[in-house]
């Protein structure tokens, strides 16, 4: 990440708007925050709604990703926005607002910041992937990630998922 942030900093448009924010809900969240596994093949992310479609920002970002991929012998798609096809602009804005409220920063560099997508949304995505027909043998990893997300939510809520705080009676479901 540090190398990507540094490469992004060579572009005046990036520097003018830095740091460029992304959210992620997949393997990078599992590795860096939940610690439910040791590695991930790629980082699926969404760019800040402010920069969707902005080639002055997206092109230098993609170029930085490619330079790092070549230098470190990574998959050329090691950091990508493939999950953006599932997200409307309105939803993207809401996800970034919720990510800001959640305040889980996975990486913060001078030109690049990656936050965790809302854990509930990340869990929903994992559960959909687990249920999907075409799995590419990733089911066990996804189940492990989902369990780690549920554990995080339980810890964050200081009790069972679905409760906010300590319930006074059985009718205080969220």
mmCIF file of C-alpha atoms in Angstrom:
data_model
loop_
_atom_site.group_PDB
_atom_site.id
_atom_site.type_symbol
_atom_site.label_atom_id
_atom_site.label_comp_id
_atom_site.label_asym_id
_atom_site.label_seq_id
_atom_site.Cartn_x
_atom_site.Cartn_y
_atom_site.Cartn_z
ATOM 1 C CA UNK A 1 0.000 0.000 0.000
ATOM 2 C CA UNK A 2 2.789 2.370 0.873
ATOM 3 C CA UNK A 3 4.323 1.947 -2.575
ATOM 4 C CA UNK A 4 0.956 2.526 -4.267
ATOM 5 C CA UNK A 5 0.355 5.676 -2.235
ATOM 6 C CA UNK A 6 3.831 6.917 -3.115
ATOM 7 C CA UNK A 7 3.336 6.236 -6.852
ATOM 8 C CA UNK A 8 -0.028 8.028 -6.742
ATOM 9 C CA UNK A 9 1.744 11.041 -5.251
ATOM 10 C CA UNK A 10 3.642 11.598 -8.485
ATOM 11 C CA UNK A 11 0.466 12.865 -10.133
ATOM 12 C CA UNK A 12 -0.524 16.511 -9.516
ATOM 13 C CA UNK A 13 -4.273 15.755 -9.663
ATOM 14 C CA UNK A 14 -3.929 13.071 -7.010
ATOM 15 C CA UNK A 15 -1.824 15.343 -4.806
ATOM 16 C CA UNK A 16 -4.379 18.151 -5.148
ATOM 17 C CA UNK A 17 -7.190 15.929 -3.830
ATOM 18 C CA UNK A 18 -5.239 13.501 -1.630
ATOM 19 C CA UNK A 19 -5.742 11.424 0.109
ATOM 20 C CA UNK A 20 -8.004 9.451 -2.226
ATOM 21 C CA UNK A 21 -10.371 7.309 -0.186
ATOM 22 C CA UNK A 22 -11.539 3.777 -0.872
ATOM 23 C CA UNK A 23 -13.594 1.265 1.082
ATOM 24 C CA UNK A 24 -13.134 -2.490 0.957
ATOM 25 C CA UNK A 25 -15.270 -5.382 2.127
ATOM 26 C CA UNK A 26 -13.321 -8.493 1.216
ATOM 27 C CA UNK A 27 -10.015 -10.189 1.771
ATOM 28 C CA UNK A 28 -8.041 -7.102 2.753
ATOM 29 C CA UNK A 29 -10.523 -6.451 5.579
ATOM 30 C CA UNK A 30 -10.212 -10.107 6.647
ATOM 31 C CA UNK A 31 -6.404 -9.997 6.625
ATOM 32 C CA UNK A 32 -5.640 -6.557 8.020
ATOM 33 C CA UNK A 33 -8.423 -5.988 10.546
ATOM 34 C CA UNK A 34 -10.306 -9.179 11.352
ATOM 35 C CA UNK A 35 -7.158 -11.304 11.066
ATOM 36 C CA UNK A 36 -9.276 -14.268 9.990
ATOM 37 C CA UNK A 37 -6.673 -15.292 7.406
ATOM 38 C CA UNK A 38 -3.092 -14.581 6.423
ATOM 39 C CA UNK A 39 -3.416 -13.417 2.820
ATOM 40 C CA UNK A 40 -5.703 -12.344 0.015
ATOM 41 C CA UNK A 41 -5.344 -12.550 -3.740
ATOM 42 C CA UNK A 42 -6.655 -9.071 -4.371
ATOM 43 C CA UNK A 43 -8.258 -6.021 -2.832
ATOM 44 C CA UNK A 44 -11.816 -5.361 -3.961
ATOM 45 C CA UNK A 45 -12.620 -1.730 -3.335
ATOM 46 C CA UNK A 46 -14.880 1.202 -4.093
ATOM 47 C CA UNK A 47 -13.516 4.671 -4.782
ATOM 48 C CA UNK A 48 -14.941 7.707 -3.006
ATOM 49 C CA UNK A 49 -18.223 8.789 -4.677
ATOM 50 C CA UNK A 50 -16.634 12.163 -5.416
ATOM 51 C CA UNK A 51 -14.228 10.523 -7.890
ATOM 52 C CA UNK A 52 -16.438 7.970 -9.660
ATOM 53 C CA UNK A 53 -15.780 8.355 -13.375
ATOM 54 C CA UNK A 54 -13.084 11.005 -12.838
ATOM 55 C CA UNK A 55 -10.333 9.847 -15.216
ATOM 56 C CA UNK A 56 -7.934 12.492 -13.841
ATOM 57 C CA UNK A 57 -7.957 10.533 -10.577
ATOM 58 C CA UNK A 58 -8.768 6.985 -11.696
ATOM 59 C CA UNK A 59 -6.142 6.735 -14.453
ATOM 60 C CA UNK A 60 -3.146 7.645 -12.237
ATOM 61 C CA UNK A 61 -4.493 5.334 -9.528
ATOM 62 C CA UNK A 62 -4.753 2.444 -12.013
ATOM 63 C CA UNK A 63 -1.266 3.241 -13.325
ATOM 64 C CA UNK A 64 0.134 3.158 -9.781
ATOM 65 C CA UNK A 65 -1.537 -0.223 -9.193
ATOM 66 C CA UNK A 66 0.029 -1.562 -12.408
ATOM 67 C CA UNK A 67 3.509 -0.276 -11.525
ATOM 68 C CA UNK A 68 3.301 -1.932 -8.105
ATOM 69 C CA UNK A 69 1.972 -5.156 -9.659
ATOM 70 C CA UNK A 70 4.892 -5.310 -12.059
ATOM 71 C CA UNK A 71 7.493 -4.382 -9.444
ATOM 72 C CA UNK A 72 6.239 -6.855 -6.815
ATOM 73 C CA UNK A 73 5.107 -9.537 -9.277
ATOM 74 C CA UNK A 74 1.462 -9.216 -8.192
ATOM 75 C CA UNK A 75 -1.614 -10.063 -10.190
ATOM 76 C CA UNK A 76 -2.254 -7.008 -12.444
ATOM 77 C CA UNK A 77 -5.747 -6.796 -10.907
ATOM 78 C CA UNK A 78 -4.471 -6.980 -7.317
ATOM 79 C CA UNK A 79 -6.422 -3.833 -6.418
ATOM 80 C CA UNK A 80 -9.628 -3.397 -8.350
ATOM 81 C CA UNK A 81 -13.133 -2.001 -8.314
ATOM 82 C CA UNK A 82 -14.893 -5.133 -9.601
ATOM 83 C CA UNK A 83 -17.478 -4.920 -6.814
ATOM 84 C CA UNK A 84 -18.614 -1.506 -8.082
ATOM 85 C CA UNK A 85 -20.966 -3.182 -10.568
ATOM 86 C CA UNK A 86 -23.128 -4.191 -7.587
ATOM 87 C CA UNK A 87 -23.358 -0.680 -6.109
ATOM 88 C CA UNK A 88 -25.442 2.297 -7.220
ATOM 89 C CA UNK A 89 -24.136 5.828 -6.718
ATOM 90 C CA UNK A 90 -26.704 6.396 -3.956
ATOM 91 C CA UNK A 91 -25.636 3.206 -2.173
ATOM 92 C CA UNK A 92 -21.962 4.107 -2.586
ATOM 93 C CA UNK A 93 -22.554 7.447 -0.831
ATOM 94 C CA UNK A 94 -24.390 5.702 2.000
ATOM 95 C CA UNK A 95 -21.631 3.085 2.356
ATOM 96 C CA UNK A 96 -18.968 5.800 2.615
ATOM 97 C CA UNK A 97 -21.022 7.677 5.226
ATOM 98 C CA UNK A 98 -21.403 4.479 7.245
ATOM 99 C CA UNK A 99 -17.702 3.630 6.812
ATOM 100 C CA UNK A 100 -16.817 7.089 8.150
ATOM 101 C CA UNK A 101 -19.086 6.533 11.177
ATOM 102 C CA UNK A 102 -17.648 3.061 11.746
ATOM 103 C CA UNK A 103 -14.122 4.560 11.535
ATOM 104 C CA UNK A 104 -12.094 1.435 10.784
ATOM 105 C CA UNK A 105 -9.049 2.647 8.860
ATOM 106 C CA UNK A 106 -7.158 -0.235 7.273
ATOM 107 C CA UNK A 107 -4.472 1.895 5.636
ATOM 108 C CA UNK A 108 -3.726 5.609 5.636
ATOM 109 C CA UNK A 109 -0.961 7.022 3.489
ATOM 110 C CA UNK A 110 -0.271 10.479 2.176
ATOM 111 C CA UNK A 111 -2.210 9.871 -1.059
ATOM 112 C CA UNK A 112 -4.310 6.782 -0.334
ATOM 113 C CA UNK A 113 -6.714 5.819 2.441
ATOM 114 C CA UNK A 114 -8.555 2.520 2.710
ATOM 115 C CA UNK A 115 -11.407 2.108 5.169
ATOM 116 C CA UNK A 116 -13.473 -0.929 6.007
ATOM 117 C CA UNK A 117 -16.880 -0.955 4.406
ATOM 118 C CA UNK A 118 -19.672 -1.269 6.975
ATOM 119 C CA UNK A 119 -19.198 -4.693 8.552
ATOM 120 C CA UNK A 120 -22.885 -5.562 8.137
ATOM 121 C CA UNK A 121 -22.649 -4.912 4.396
ATOM 122 C CA UNK A 122 -19.395 -6.881 4.154
ATOM 123 C CA UNK A 123 -21.084 -9.779 5.962
ATOM 124 C CA UNK A 124 -24.052 -9.655 3.587
ATOM 125 C CA UNK A 125 -21.655 -9.858 0.617
ATOM 126 C CA UNK A 126 -19.854 -12.824 2.178
ATOM 127 C CA UNK A 127 -23.111 -14.666 2.816
ATOM 128 C CA UNK A 128 -24.211 -14.094 -0.782
ATOM 129 C CA UNK A 129 -20.854 -15.430 -2.032
ATOM 130 C CA UNK A 130 -21.138 -18.503 0.181
ATOM 131 C CA UNK A 131 -24.574 -19.160 -1.279
ATOM 132 C CA UNK A 132 -23.483 -18.570 -4.898
ATOM 133 C CA UNK A 133 -23.307 -21.489 -7.306
ATOM 134 C CA UNK A 134 -19.901 -20.711 -8.828
ATOM 135 C CA UNK A 135 -17.562 -20.702 -5.864
ATOM 136 C CA UNK A 136 -14.018 -21.325 -7.153
ATOM 137 C CA UNK A 137 -13.255 -23.245 -3.931
ATOM 138 C CA UNK A 138 -13.355 -20.116 -1.754
ATOM 139 C CA UNK A 139 -16.234 -21.258 0.443
ATOM 140 C CA UNK A 140 -14.143 -22.179 3.482
ATOM 141 C CA UNK A 141 -12.356 -18.807 3.443
ATOM 142 C CA UNK A 142 -15.639 -16.947 3.082
ATOM 143 C CA UNK A 143 -17.179 -18.878 5.984
ATOM 144 C CA UNK A 144 -14.152 -18.088 8.153
ATOM 145 C CA UNK A 145 -14.393 -14.405 7.195
ATOM 146 C CA UNK A 146 -18.147 -14.358 7.922
ATOM 147 C CA UNK A 147 -17.594 -15.897 11.370
ATOM 148 C CA UNK A 148 -14.912 -13.276 12.105
ATOM 149 C CA UNK A 149 -17.326 -10.515 11.049
ATOM 150 C CA UNK A 150 -20.060 -11.907 13.300
ATOM 151 C CA UNK A 151 -17.590 -12.096 16.190
ATOM 152 C CA UNK A 152 -16.560 -8.474 15.558
ATOM 153 C CA UNK A 153 -20.220 -7.373 15.540
ATOM 154 C CA UNK A 154 -20.907 -9.242 18.794
ATOM 155 C CA UNK A 155 -17.879 -7.650 20.467
ATOM 156 C CA UNK A 156 -18.769 -4.203 19.145
ATOM 157 C CA UNK A 157 -22.347 -4.567 20.402
ATOM 158 C CA UNK A 158 -21.182 -5.900 23.773
ATOM 159 C CA UNK A 159 -23.638 -8.750 23.440
ATOM 160 C CA UNK A 160 -25.756 -10.679 20.987
ATOM 161 C CA UNK A 161 -26.079 -9.343 17.465
ATOM 162 C CA UNK A 162 -29.361 -7.520 17.119
ATOM 163 C CA UNK A 163 -29.182 -5.871 20.532
ATOM 164 C CA UNK A 164 -27.956 -2.326 21.015
ATOM 165 C CA UNK A 165 -26.166 -2.144 24.318
ATOM 166 C CA UNK A 166 -27.521 -4.260 27.125
ATOM 167 C CA UNK A 167 -31.246 -4.902 26.711
ATOM 168 C CA UNK A 168 -33.569 -4.260 29.637
ATOM 169 C CA UNK A 169 -36.076 -6.789 28.375
ATOM 170 C CA UNK A 170 -36.754 -9.119 25.456
ATOM 171 C CA UNK A 171 -38.642 -6.399 23.519
ATOM 172 C CA UNK A 172 -35.600 -4.202 22.901
ATOM 173 C CA UNK A 173 -34.575 -5.758 19.590
ATOM 174 C CA UNK A 174 -33.044 -3.370 17.089
#
